[in-house]
Each structure stands twice: as C-alpha cells, then as structure tokens.
Amino acid sequence: MLNVQFYKVTNALINEDIVVPRLVNQQSLDFNALCDYLADGSTVTAADVAAVMKQIENRLPLVLGLNAKVVCSPEGLTFRPKVSGSITQSQLKKKLEAKLAADPTLDIDVNRVLQTSDLSVSDLTAEISIELPKVWNERFQQKATFKRVNKTTTDSTEDSDNNQNNLDNGGGGTNTGGGTNNGGGDNGDDTGEND
C-alpha cells in the first residue's frame, strides 16, 4: 500500500494551479532483511545472497570504470557510467578574474567567449546511471495500491461522499488547513488501484 498525500502548487510554466501526489511514510528494508527475503524459498542461504551482493558491490564499479555498461539481470537491469559537470560563461569569467588577481602580469581577457576546452576533466564527476527494465514498472504497477493520508497525520482516510461531490462539481485539490484534503485527482478514485 503506497501512502500518498495530495497538494496544490502553481506551475509557473503553464501559469495554472495543479494538484500533484507525493509518497509519504516510506519504510526501509535493511540489507540483512533483503538477503533473508531473497533466500526465502530458495536453495541458497541468506549468507550466499549477501556474499554475491557484496561481490557485485565491490566489482561493479571496477567494470564501469573501464567504460563498460553492465547488464545485471535477464530482463535488462543495466548499470552504465555517467559523467556530470559544467561551466558557464559567468563561472569562466570569475575563474579568469581570480587568475588575473593572483598574477596581474598575465595577459588574460576575462570577457572572452566560453569554449569547450574551458571545461577540464578535473571539473568532472563520475557517476553511475541505472536503467530499470520496463517490465519491472509493469509488475510494480500491478502490485501497487494507493491510500490517501491526511497532511497533518499519518492516519489513512477514505474519500468521503463530500469529497466526491466536490470533485464532481469541479472542486480543486486545495488543503483546507485542518489536515483533510478536500478534492483530489481527476480519476475520482484516489484510494483504489491503478486503472
């Protein structure tokens, strides 16, 4: 059961109010419990699962560091190297001004146009990108159900007839301060399963 809250925000791009959901009260499953869960009903033990996952944790970054993508499941769970980093015209100007201030004898044009060579490898950060198989999302959507929760408490609530009437009459998703959300999404069923 996915606990969700609804809240209204103004979207500056379209200049309209929009009601959006967010997950609340997410639980966590620690590593040992995950290993126990994966080993349940299998011929391998939780210790075997933990050992394999530890090997993946240790070895995967080394393979990714060789500029290789790694497919880790039969359905296509993929890890790939990713790079991030950038420099803007204003950042370049500040960098050049700092160099000039440190050594005024240098002939530096602090207003020169930004070029690709101004971004150096020392400015880059290596990261790992994960691509999930589409079939995982499909399976997850089949299992997931939603429960609306109040904004000020973690108690689950069903939408009342008043909320449904408000929705039918074009009511919005504003929160009226008391913790209950009067309104909701446009599907008319905020506590049911996915359509």
Short mmCIF file of N, CA and C in Angstrom, two decimals:
data_model
loop_
_atom_site.label_atom_id
_atom_site.label_comp_id
_atom_site.label_asym_id
_atom_site.label_seq_id
_atom_site.Cartn_x
_atom_site.Cartn_y
_atom_site.Cartn_z
N MET A 1 0.84 -1.18 0.00
CA MET A 1 0.00 0.00 0.00
C MET A 1 0.89 1.24 0.00
N LEU A 2 0.74 2.08 -1.01
CA LEU A 2 1.51 3.31 -1.10
C LEU A 2 0.71 4.45 -0.49
N ASN A 3 1.23 5.03 0.60
CA ASN A 3 0.57 6.17 1.22
C ASN A 3 0.91 7.43 0.46
N VAL A 4 -0.12 8.17 0.04
CA VAL A 4 0.09 9.38 -0.75
C VAL A 4 -0.65 10.56 -0.15
N GLN A 5 -0.08 11.73 -0.30
CA GLN A 5 -0.75 12.99 0.02
C GLN A 5 -0.90 13.77 -1.27
N PHE A 6 -1.95 14.58 -1.33
CA PHE A 6 -2.17 15.43 -2.49
C PHE A 6 -2.00 16.88 -2.06
N TYR A 7 -1.34 17.66 -2.89
CA TYR A 7 -1.21 19.08 -2.57
C TYR A 7 -1.24 19.89 -3.86
N LYS A 8 -1.61 21.14 -3.70
CA LYS A 8 -1.77 22.03 -4.84
C LYS A 8 -0.59 22.97 -4.94
N VAL A 9 -0.05 23.10 -6.15
CA VAL A 9 1.06 24.01 -6.41
C VAL A 9 0.73 24.81 -7.66
N THR A 10 1.41 25.91 -7.83
CA THR A 10 1.25 26.70 -9.04
C THR A 10 2.40 26.37 -9.99
N ASN A 11 2.05 25.95 -11.18
CA ASN A 11 3.04 25.65 -12.20
C ASN A 11 3.31 26.93 -12.99
N ALA A 12 4.51 27.48 -12.82
CA ALA A 12 4.83 28.76 -13.46
C ALA A 12 4.95 28.63 -14.98
N LEU A 13 5.27 27.43 -15.46
CA LEU A 13 5.43 27.25 -16.90
C LEU A 13 4.10 27.38 -17.64
N ILE A 14 3.04 26.81 -17.05
CA ILE A 14 1.72 26.87 -17.70
C ILE A 14 0.81 27.89 -17.03
N ASN A 15 1.30 28.53 -15.94
CA ASN A 15 0.56 29.55 -15.21
C ASN A 15 -0.80 29.05 -14.75
N GLU A 16 -0.80 27.82 -14.19
CA GLU A 16 -2.03 27.23 -13.67
C GLU A 16 -1.72 26.49 -12.38
N ASP A 17 -2.74 26.36 -11.53
CA ASP A 17 -2.62 25.52 -10.36
C ASP A 17 -2.73 24.07 -10.79
N ILE A 18 -2.00 23.20 -10.09
CA ILE A 18 -2.04 21.79 -10.42
C ILE A 18 -1.99 20.99 -9.12
N VAL A 19 -2.77 19.93 -9.04
CA VAL A 19 -2.76 19.05 -7.88
C VAL A 19 -1.87 17.86 -8.19
N VAL A 20 -0.93 17.60 -7.29
CA VAL A 20 0.02 16.51 -7.51
C VAL A 20 0.12 15.65 -6.25
N PRO A 21 0.47 14.37 -6.43
CA PRO A 21 0.64 13.50 -5.27
C PRO A 21 2.10 13.39 -4.86
N ARG A 22 2.33 12.96 -3.62
CA ARG A 22 3.68 12.60 -3.19
C ARG A 22 3.58 11.46 -2.20
N LEU A 23 4.58 10.59 -2.22
CA LEU A 23 4.60 9.47 -1.29
C LEU A 23 5.01 9.95 0.10
N VAL A 24 4.42 9.35 1.11
CA VAL A 24 4.78 9.66 2.50
C VAL A 24 4.99 8.36 3.26
N ASN A 25 5.73 8.46 4.36
CA ASN A 25 5.96 7.33 5.26
C ASN A 25 6.54 6.11 4.54
N GLN A 26 7.54 6.34 3.71
CA GLN A 26 8.18 5.20 3.08
C GLN A 26 8.98 4.42 4.12
N GLN A 27 8.83 3.12 4.10
CA GLN A 27 9.56 2.25 5.02
C GLN A 27 10.88 1.85 4.36
N SER A 28 11.76 1.26 5.13
CA SER A 28 13.01 0.78 4.56
C SER A 28 13.20 -0.69 4.93
N LEU A 29 13.81 -1.42 4.02
CA LEU A 29 14.15 -2.83 4.23
C LEU A 29 15.67 -2.88 4.27
N ASP A 30 16.23 -3.26 5.43
CA ASP A 30 17.69 -3.23 5.53
C ASP A 30 18.31 -4.40 4.77
N PHE A 31 19.62 -4.35 4.63
CA PHE A 31 20.34 -5.31 3.78
C PHE A 31 20.12 -6.75 4.25
N ASN A 32 20.24 -7.00 5.56
CA ASN A 32 20.09 -8.37 6.06
C ASN A 32 18.69 -8.90 5.82
N ALA A 33 17.69 -8.05 6.02
CA ALA A 33 16.31 -8.47 5.78
C ALA A 33 16.08 -8.75 4.30
N LEU A 34 16.70 -7.96 3.42
CA LEU A 34 16.59 -8.21 1.98
C LEU A 34 17.20 -9.56 1.62
N CYS A 35 18.36 -9.85 2.18
CA CYS A 35 19.00 -11.14 1.90
C CYS A 35 18.14 -12.29 2.38
N ASP A 36 17.55 -12.16 3.57
CA ASP A 36 16.64 -13.19 4.08
C ASP A 36 15.45 -13.37 3.15
N TYR A 37 14.90 -12.26 2.68
CA TYR A 37 13.73 -12.30 1.79
C TYR A 37 14.07 -12.96 0.46
N LEU A 38 15.23 -12.62 -0.12
CA LEU A 38 15.63 -13.20 -1.40
C LEU A 38 15.94 -14.68 -1.28
N ALA A 39 16.44 -15.11 -0.10
CA ALA A 39 16.79 -16.51 0.09
C ALA A 39 15.58 -17.37 0.44
N ASP A 40 14.50 -16.74 0.88
CA ASP A 40 13.31 -17.49 1.29
C ASP A 40 12.76 -18.31 0.12
N GLY A 41 12.59 -19.61 0.34
CA GLY A 41 12.05 -20.48 -0.70
C GLY A 41 13.07 -20.87 -1.75
N SER A 42 14.35 -20.56 -1.52
CA SER A 42 15.39 -20.87 -2.49
C SER A 42 16.36 -21.87 -1.89
N THR A 43 17.19 -22.45 -2.74
CA THR A 43 18.21 -23.40 -2.26
C THR A 43 19.43 -22.67 -1.71
N VAL A 44 19.53 -21.37 -1.95
CA VAL A 44 20.66 -20.60 -1.42
C VAL A 44 20.28 -20.03 -0.07
N THR A 45 21.29 -19.76 0.74
CA THR A 45 21.05 -19.18 2.06
C THR A 45 21.15 -17.66 1.99
N ALA A 46 20.72 -17.02 3.05
CA ALA A 46 20.84 -15.57 3.12
C ALA A 46 22.30 -15.15 3.07
N ALA A 47 23.20 -15.96 3.64
CA ALA A 47 24.63 -15.66 3.59
C ALA A 47 25.16 -15.74 2.16
N ASP A 48 24.65 -16.70 1.37
CA ASP A 48 25.06 -16.79 -0.04
C ASP A 48 24.62 -15.54 -0.81
N VAL A 49 23.38 -15.13 -0.58
CA VAL A 49 22.86 -13.93 -1.24
C VAL A 49 23.71 -12.72 -0.86
N ALA A 50 24.01 -12.59 0.44
CA ALA A 50 24.80 -11.45 0.91
C ALA A 50 26.19 -11.46 0.29
N ALA A 51 26.80 -12.66 0.15
CA ALA A 51 28.15 -12.74 -0.42
C ALA A 51 28.15 -12.32 -1.89
N VAL A 52 27.14 -12.75 -2.63
CA VAL A 52 27.06 -12.37 -4.05
C VAL A 52 26.83 -10.88 -4.19
N MET A 53 25.93 -10.33 -3.37
CA MET A 53 25.65 -8.89 -3.46
C MET A 53 26.88 -8.08 -3.07
N LYS A 54 27.65 -8.57 -2.12
CA LYS A 54 28.88 -7.87 -1.73
C LYS A 54 29.89 -7.89 -2.88
N GLN A 55 29.96 -9.03 -3.60
CA GLN A 55 30.85 -9.11 -4.75
C GLN A 55 30.43 -8.12 -5.84
N ILE A 56 29.12 -8.02 -6.07
CA ILE A 56 28.62 -7.05 -7.05
C ILE A 56 29.00 -5.64 -6.63
N GLU A 57 28.83 -5.36 -5.34
CA GLU A 57 29.14 -4.03 -4.82
C GLU A 57 30.62 -3.69 -5.01
N ASN A 58 31.49 -4.69 -4.82
CA ASN A 58 32.93 -4.45 -4.94
C ASN A 58 33.41 -4.42 -6.39
N ARG A 59 32.85 -5.28 -7.24
CA ARG A 59 33.40 -5.44 -8.59
C ARG A 59 32.74 -4.54 -9.63
N LEU A 60 31.47 -4.23 -9.46
CA LEU A 60 30.76 -3.45 -10.48
C LEU A 60 31.41 -2.10 -10.77
N PRO A 61 31.81 -1.32 -9.75
CA PRO A 61 32.47 -0.04 -10.06
C PRO A 61 33.74 -0.19 -10.87
N LEU A 62 34.48 -1.30 -10.67
CA LEU A 62 35.71 -1.51 -11.43
C LEU A 62 35.42 -1.73 -12.90
N VAL A 63 34.36 -2.50 -13.20
CA VAL A 63 33.99 -2.75 -14.60
C VAL A 63 33.46 -1.47 -15.23
N LEU A 64 32.63 -0.73 -14.50
CA LEU A 64 32.10 0.53 -15.01
C LEU A 64 33.23 1.53 -15.28
N GLY A 65 34.27 1.47 -14.45
CA GLY A 65 35.43 2.35 -14.64
C GLY A 65 36.21 2.07 -15.90
N LEU A 66 35.93 0.94 -16.55
CA LEU A 66 36.56 0.61 -17.83
C LEU A 66 35.70 1.07 -18.99
N ASN A 67 34.73 1.94 -18.71
CA ASN A 67 33.82 2.50 -19.72
C ASN A 67 32.91 1.43 -20.33
N ALA A 68 32.48 0.49 -19.48
CA ALA A 68 31.58 -0.57 -19.94
C ALA A 68 30.24 -0.44 -19.25
N LYS A 69 29.17 -0.75 -19.97
CA LYS A 69 27.87 -0.86 -19.31
C LYS A 69 27.69 -2.33 -18.93
N VAL A 70 26.98 -2.57 -17.83
CA VAL A 70 26.84 -3.92 -17.31
C VAL A 70 25.36 -4.25 -17.20
N VAL A 71 24.96 -5.33 -17.85
CA VAL A 71 23.59 -5.82 -17.77
C VAL A 71 23.54 -6.83 -16.63
N CYS A 72 22.73 -6.56 -15.60
CA CYS A 72 22.76 -7.34 -14.37
C CYS A 72 21.53 -8.22 -14.15
N SER A 73 20.66 -8.32 -15.12
CA SER A 73 19.51 -9.21 -14.95
C SER A 73 19.08 -9.72 -16.31
N PRO A 74 18.38 -10.85 -16.34
CA PRO A 74 17.92 -11.39 -17.63
C PRO A 74 16.98 -10.43 -18.36
N GLU A 75 16.30 -9.56 -17.62
CA GLU A 75 15.33 -8.66 -18.24
C GLU A 75 15.91 -7.30 -18.57
N GLY A 76 17.18 -7.08 -18.26
CA GLY A 76 17.83 -5.87 -18.75
C GLY A 76 18.13 -4.79 -17.74
N LEU A 77 18.18 -5.11 -16.45
CA LEU A 77 18.65 -4.12 -15.48
C LEU A 77 20.08 -3.76 -15.84
N THR A 78 20.32 -2.49 -16.13
CA THR A 78 21.61 -2.08 -16.68
C THR A 78 22.24 -0.97 -15.86
N PHE A 79 23.51 -1.14 -15.56
CA PHE A 79 24.31 -0.10 -14.92
C PHE A 79 25.26 0.45 -15.98
N ARG A 80 25.38 1.75 -16.05
CA ARG A 80 26.29 2.35 -17.03
C ARG A 80 27.00 3.55 -16.39
N PRO A 81 28.23 3.82 -16.87
CA PRO A 81 28.92 5.00 -16.36
C PRO A 81 28.26 6.28 -16.86
N LYS A 82 28.34 7.30 -16.06
CA LYS A 82 27.74 8.59 -16.39
C LYS A 82 28.71 9.69 -15.95
N VAL A 83 28.75 10.77 -16.68
CA VAL A 83 29.62 11.88 -16.31
C VAL A 83 28.78 13.14 -16.13
N SER A 84 29.15 13.95 -15.15
CA SER A 84 28.46 15.22 -14.95
C SER A 84 29.50 16.30 -14.67
N GLY A 85 29.10 17.53 -14.88
CA GLY A 85 29.99 18.66 -14.70
C GLY A 85 29.70 19.71 -15.76
N SER A 86 29.88 20.95 -15.43
CA SER A 86 29.61 22.01 -16.40
C SER A 86 30.34 23.29 -15.98
N ILE A 87 30.41 24.20 -16.91
CA ILE A 87 30.93 25.54 -16.63
C ILE A 87 30.14 26.53 -17.48
N THR A 88 29.79 27.64 -16.89
CA THR A 88 29.02 28.67 -17.59
C THR A 88 29.92 29.84 -17.93
N GLN A 89 29.40 30.73 -18.75
CA GLN A 89 30.16 31.92 -19.13
C GLN A 89 30.51 32.75 -17.89
N SER A 90 29.57 32.90 -16.97
CA SER A 90 29.84 33.70 -15.76
C SER A 90 30.85 33.00 -14.85
N GLN A 91 30.81 31.66 -14.78
CA GLN A 91 31.79 30.94 -13.98
C GLN A 91 33.19 31.07 -14.58
N LEU A 92 33.26 31.02 -15.91
CA LEU A 92 34.55 31.21 -16.57
C LEU A 92 35.12 32.59 -16.25
N LYS A 93 34.26 33.61 -16.31
CA LYS A 93 34.72 34.97 -16.03
C LYS A 93 35.28 35.07 -14.61
N LYS A 94 34.59 34.47 -13.65
CA LYS A 94 35.08 34.51 -12.27
C LYS A 94 36.43 33.78 -12.14
N LYS A 95 36.55 32.66 -12.84
CA LYS A 95 37.80 31.91 -12.79
C LYS A 95 38.95 32.72 -13.39
N LEU A 96 38.70 33.38 -14.52
CA LEU A 96 39.74 34.18 -15.17
C LEU A 96 40.08 35.41 -14.34
N GLU A 97 39.07 36.01 -13.72
CA GLU A 97 39.33 37.18 -12.85
C GLU A 97 40.17 36.78 -11.65
N ALA A 98 39.93 35.58 -11.12
CA ALA A 98 40.73 35.11 -9.97
C ALA A 98 42.18 34.88 -10.39
N LYS A 99 42.39 34.33 -11.60
CA LYS A 99 43.76 34.13 -12.10
C LYS A 99 44.47 35.47 -12.29
N LEU A 100 43.72 36.43 -12.83
CA LEU A 100 44.31 37.75 -13.08
C LEU A 100 44.63 38.46 -11.77
N ALA A 101 43.75 38.30 -10.77
CA ALA A 101 44.01 38.93 -9.47
C ALA A 101 45.22 38.30 -8.79
N ALA A 102 45.41 37.00 -8.99
CA ALA A 102 46.56 36.31 -8.38
C ALA A 102 47.87 36.72 -9.04
N ASP A 103 47.82 37.02 -10.34
CA ASP A 103 49.03 37.42 -11.07
C ASP A 103 48.67 38.48 -12.11
N PRO A 104 48.76 39.77 -11.74
CA PRO A 104 48.36 40.86 -12.64
C PRO A 104 49.23 40.98 -13.89
N THR A 105 50.37 40.32 -13.92
CA THR A 105 51.24 40.41 -15.10
C THR A 105 50.73 39.55 -16.26
N LEU A 106 49.77 38.67 -16.00
CA LEU A 106 49.23 37.81 -17.05
C LEU A 106 48.37 38.62 -18.02
N ASP A 107 48.41 38.22 -19.28
CA ASP A 107 47.57 38.87 -20.29
C ASP A 107 46.33 38.00 -20.49
N ILE A 108 45.28 38.29 -19.70
CA ILE A 108 44.06 37.46 -19.72
C ILE A 108 42.86 38.33 -20.08
N ASP A 109 42.11 37.89 -21.08
CA ASP A 109 40.86 38.55 -21.44
C ASP A 109 39.74 37.88 -20.64
N VAL A 110 39.30 38.56 -19.58
CA VAL A 110 38.30 37.96 -18.70
C VAL A 110 36.92 37.90 -19.34
N ASN A 111 36.73 38.59 -20.46
CA ASN A 111 35.43 38.61 -21.13
C ASN A 111 35.40 37.76 -22.40
N ARG A 112 36.38 36.89 -22.56
CA ARG A 112 36.41 36.09 -23.78
C ARG A 112 35.26 35.09 -23.79
N VAL A 113 34.93 34.62 -24.99
CA VAL A 113 33.80 33.70 -25.17
C VAL A 113 34.16 32.31 -24.64
N LEU A 114 33.22 31.70 -23.96
CA LEU A 114 33.37 30.35 -23.42
C LEU A 114 33.61 29.34 -24.54
N GLN A 115 34.55 28.43 -24.33
CA GLN A 115 34.82 27.37 -25.30
C GLN A 115 34.79 26.01 -24.59
N THR A 116 34.65 24.95 -25.36
CA THR A 116 34.56 23.62 -24.76
C THR A 116 35.83 23.27 -23.97
N SER A 117 36.94 23.79 -24.38
CA SER A 117 38.20 23.48 -23.69
C SER A 117 38.27 24.10 -22.29
N ASP A 118 37.36 25.00 -21.98
CA ASP A 118 37.34 25.61 -20.65
C ASP A 118 36.81 24.66 -19.58
N LEU A 119 36.11 23.63 -20.00
CA LEU A 119 35.67 22.60 -19.05
C LEU A 119 36.75 21.53 -19.02
N SER A 120 37.43 21.42 -17.90
CA SER A 120 38.54 20.47 -17.81
C SER A 120 38.08 19.18 -17.15
N VAL A 121 38.86 18.12 -17.34
CA VAL A 121 38.49 16.83 -16.76
C VAL A 121 38.47 16.88 -15.24
N SER A 122 39.24 17.81 -14.66
CA SER A 122 39.24 17.92 -13.20
C SER A 122 37.91 18.48 -12.68
N ASP A 123 37.11 19.08 -13.57
CA ASP A 123 35.80 19.60 -13.18
C ASP A 123 34.71 18.54 -13.24
N LEU A 124 35.02 17.35 -13.75
CA LEU A 124 34.01 16.33 -13.99
C LEU A 124 33.84 15.40 -12.79
N THR A 125 32.67 14.82 -12.70
CA THR A 125 32.36 13.84 -11.67
C THR A 125 31.82 12.59 -12.33
N ALA A 126 32.37 11.44 -11.95
CA ALA A 126 31.90 10.17 -12.47
C ALA A 126 30.74 9.67 -11.61
N GLU A 127 29.70 9.21 -12.25
CA GLU A 127 28.52 8.71 -11.55
C GLU A 127 28.06 7.41 -12.20
N ILE A 128 27.12 6.74 -11.55
CA ILE A 128 26.56 5.50 -12.09
C ILE A 128 25.10 5.75 -12.42
N SER A 129 24.72 5.41 -13.63
CA SER A 129 23.33 5.51 -14.07
C SER A 129 22.71 4.12 -14.07
N ILE A 130 21.47 4.02 -13.63
CA ILE A 130 20.76 2.74 -13.58
C ILE A 130 19.55 2.81 -14.48
N GLU A 131 19.41 1.84 -15.37
CA GLU A 131 18.25 1.75 -16.24
C GLU A 131 17.42 0.54 -15.82
N LEU A 132 16.18 0.78 -15.41
CA LEU A 132 15.31 -0.31 -14.98
C LEU A 132 14.55 -0.88 -16.18
N PRO A 133 14.37 -2.19 -16.23
CA PRO A 133 13.57 -2.78 -17.31
C PRO A 133 12.13 -2.30 -17.24
N LYS A 134 11.50 -2.08 -18.38
CA LYS A 134 10.11 -1.62 -18.41
C LYS A 134 9.18 -2.63 -17.74
N VAL A 135 9.51 -3.91 -17.87
CA VAL A 135 8.64 -4.94 -17.30
C VAL A 135 8.61 -4.83 -15.77
N TRP A 136 9.66 -4.28 -15.16
CA TRP A 136 9.64 -4.09 -13.71
C TRP A 136 8.57 -3.09 -13.32
N ASN A 137 8.48 -2.00 -14.08
CA ASN A 137 7.44 -1.00 -13.81
C ASN A 137 6.06 -1.61 -13.96
N GLU A 138 5.88 -2.43 -15.00
CA GLU A 138 4.58 -3.06 -15.22
C GLU A 138 4.21 -3.96 -14.06
N ARG A 139 5.14 -4.75 -13.58
CA ARG A 139 4.87 -5.63 -12.43
C ARG A 139 4.58 -4.82 -11.17
N PHE A 140 5.36 -3.75 -10.98
CA PHE A 140 5.16 -2.91 -9.80
C PHE A 140 3.77 -2.27 -9.82
N GLN A 141 3.34 -1.79 -10.99
CA GLN A 141 2.03 -1.16 -11.10
C GLN A 141 0.90 -2.15 -10.82
N GLN A 142 1.11 -3.43 -11.13
CA GLN A 142 0.10 -4.43 -10.85
C GLN A 142 -0.03 -4.70 -9.35
N LYS A 143 1.07 -4.52 -8.61
CA LYS A 143 1.08 -4.81 -7.18
C LYS A 143 0.70 -3.59 -6.33
N ALA A 144 0.93 -2.40 -6.85
CA ALA A 144 0.78 -1.19 -6.03
C ALA A 144 -0.68 -0.76 -5.92
N THR A 145 -1.09 -0.42 -4.72
CA THR A 145 -2.39 0.21 -4.47
C THR A 145 -2.13 1.49 -3.70
N PHE A 146 -3.10 2.40 -3.73
CA PHE A 146 -2.91 3.70 -3.10
C PHE A 146 -3.87 3.91 -1.94
N LYS A 147 -3.38 4.61 -0.93
CA LYS A 147 -4.21 5.02 0.20
C LYS A 147 -3.92 6.49 0.46
N ARG A 148 -4.98 7.32 0.44
CA ARG A 148 -4.81 8.75 0.74
C ARG A 148 -4.60 8.91 2.24
N VAL A 149 -3.64 9.76 2.62
CA VAL A 149 -3.41 10.06 4.03
C VAL A 149 -3.54 11.56 4.25
N ASN A 150 -3.92 11.93 5.48
CA ASN A 150 -4.06 13.34 5.82
C ASN A 150 -2.70 14.01 5.85
N LYS A 151 -2.69 15.31 5.63
CA LYS A 151 -1.43 16.04 5.60
C LYS A 151 -0.80 16.15 6.99
N THR A 152 -1.62 16.33 8.03
CA THR A 152 -1.07 16.57 9.36
C THR A 152 -0.91 15.31 10.19
N THR A 153 -1.41 14.17 9.71
CA THR A 153 -1.26 12.92 10.43
C THR A 153 -0.85 11.84 9.46
N THR A 154 -0.53 10.70 10.01
CA THR A 154 -0.20 9.56 9.15
C THR A 154 -1.38 8.61 9.04
N ASP A 155 -2.54 9.02 9.56
CA ASP A 155 -3.72 8.16 9.50
C ASP A 155 -4.24 8.09 8.08
N SER A 156 -4.60 6.89 7.66
CA SER A 156 -5.17 6.71 6.34
C SER A 156 -6.64 7.09 6.37
N THR A 157 -7.11 7.71 5.31
CA THR A 157 -8.51 8.08 5.25
C THR A 157 -9.07 7.73 3.89
N GLU A 158 -10.32 7.35 3.89
CA GLU A 158 -11.03 7.13 2.64
C GLU A 158 -11.66 8.45 2.22
N ASP A 159 -11.82 8.69 0.94
CA ASP A 159 -12.51 9.88 0.49
C ASP A 159 -13.98 9.79 0.87
N SER A 160 -14.53 10.88 1.41
CA SER A 160 -15.93 10.89 1.81
C SER A 160 -16.81 11.23 0.62
N ASP A 161 -18.13 11.10 0.84
CA ASP A 161 -19.07 11.48 -0.21
C ASP A 161 -18.94 12.95 -0.54
N ASN A 162 -18.63 13.78 0.49
CA ASN A 162 -18.46 15.21 0.25
C ASN A 162 -17.30 15.46 -0.70
N ASN A 163 -16.23 14.73 -0.51
CA ASN A 163 -15.10 14.90 -1.40
C ASN A 163 -15.46 14.51 -2.83
N GLN A 164 -16.24 13.43 -2.97
CA GLN A 164 -16.63 13.01 -4.30
C GLN A 164 -17.55 14.04 -4.93
N ASN A 165 -18.48 14.63 -4.13
CA ASN A 165 -19.36 15.67 -4.65
C ASN A 165 -18.55 16.88 -5.07
N ASN A 166 -17.56 17.26 -4.25
CA ASN A 166 -16.70 18.39 -4.57
C ASN A 166 -15.97 18.13 -5.88
N LEU A 167 -15.50 16.91 -6.05
CA LEU A 167 -14.80 16.55 -7.27
C LEU A 167 -15.73 16.61 -8.47
N ASP A 168 -16.96 16.08 -8.30
CA ASP A 168 -17.92 16.10 -9.39
C ASP A 168 -18.30 17.52 -9.78
N ASN A 169 -18.26 18.45 -8.81
CA ASN A 169 -18.62 19.83 -9.07
C ASN A 169 -17.42 20.68 -9.49
N GLY A 170 -16.32 20.02 -9.80
CA GLY A 170 -15.15 20.77 -10.28
C GLY A 170 -14.28 21.31 -9.19
N GLY A 171 -14.42 20.78 -7.96
CA GLY A 171 -13.60 21.25 -6.84
C GLY A 171 -12.15 20.93 -7.06
N GLY A 172 -11.30 21.72 -6.47
CA GLY A 172 -9.87 21.54 -6.65
C GLY A 172 -9.29 20.66 -5.57
N GLY A 173 -7.98 20.62 -5.51
CA GLY A 173 -7.29 19.79 -4.54
C GLY A 173 -6.64 20.60 -3.45
N THR A 174 -7.24 21.71 -3.04
CA THR A 174 -6.61 22.54 -2.03
C THR A 174 -6.77 21.89 -0.68
N ASN A 175 -5.79 22.09 0.18
CA ASN A 175 -5.84 21.60 1.53
C ASN A 175 -6.39 22.72 2.38
N THR A 176 -7.42 22.42 3.19
CA THR A 176 -8.12 23.48 3.91
C THR A 176 -7.64 23.65 5.33
N GLY A 177 -6.41 23.33 5.61
CA GLY A 177 -5.80 23.67 6.89
C GLY A 177 -6.08 22.68 8.00
N GLY A 178 -7.17 21.95 7.95
CA GLY A 178 -7.48 21.03 9.02
C GLY A 178 -6.83 19.67 8.84
N GLY A 179 -6.06 19.50 7.83
CA GLY A 179 -5.38 18.24 7.62
C GLY A 179 -6.10 17.34 6.65
N THR A 180 -7.35 17.65 6.32
CA THR A 180 -8.05 16.81 5.36
C THR A 180 -7.98 17.45 4.00
N ASN A 181 -7.87 16.65 3.00
CA ASN A 181 -7.74 17.15 1.65
C ASN A 181 -9.10 17.12 0.99
N ASN A 182 -9.64 18.27 0.64
CA ASN A 182 -10.95 18.34 0.02
C ASN A 182 -10.80 18.46 -1.48
N GLY A 183 -10.95 17.38 -2.14
CA GLY A 183 -10.77 17.36 -3.58
C GLY A 183 -9.84 16.24 -3.93
N GLY A 184 -9.22 16.33 -5.08
CA GLY A 184 -8.27 15.28 -5.40
C GLY A 184 -8.01 15.22 -6.88
N GLY A 185 -7.58 14.07 -7.30
CA GLY A 185 -7.24 13.87 -8.69
C GLY A 185 -8.46 13.81 -9.56
N ASP A 186 -8.25 13.68 -10.86
CA ASP A 186 -9.36 13.72 -11.78
C ASP A 186 -9.88 12.33 -12.13
N ASN A 187 -9.38 11.28 -11.42
CA ASN A 187 -9.87 9.96 -11.75
C ASN A 187 -11.03 9.53 -10.87
N GLY A 188 -11.34 10.31 -9.82
CA GLY A 188 -12.49 10.01 -8.98
C GLY A 188 -12.27 8.87 -8.01
N ASP A 189 -11.09 8.24 -8.00
CA ASP A 189 -10.86 7.12 -7.12
C ASP A 189 -9.42 7.21 -6.61
N ASP A 190 -9.24 7.97 -5.52
CA ASP A 190 -7.90 8.22 -5.03
C ASP A 190 -7.39 7.11 -4.12
N THR A 191 -8.27 6.22 -3.69
CA THR A 191 -7.83 5.19 -2.77
C THR A 191 -7.86 3.81 -3.40
N GLY A 192 -8.17 3.73 -4.65
CA GLY A 192 -8.26 2.42 -5.29
C GLY A 192 -7.00 2.05 -6.02
N GLU A 193 -7.09 1.00 -6.79
CA GLU A 193 -5.94 0.53 -7.52
C GLU A 193 -5.78 1.31 -8.81
N ASN A 194 -4.64 1.15 -9.46
CA ASN A 194 -4.41 1.81 -10.74
C ASN A 194 -5.40 1.34 -11.77
N ASP A 195 -5.80 2.25 -12.65
CA ASP A 195 -6.69 1.85 -13.74
C ASP A 195 -5.90 1.27 -14.87
#
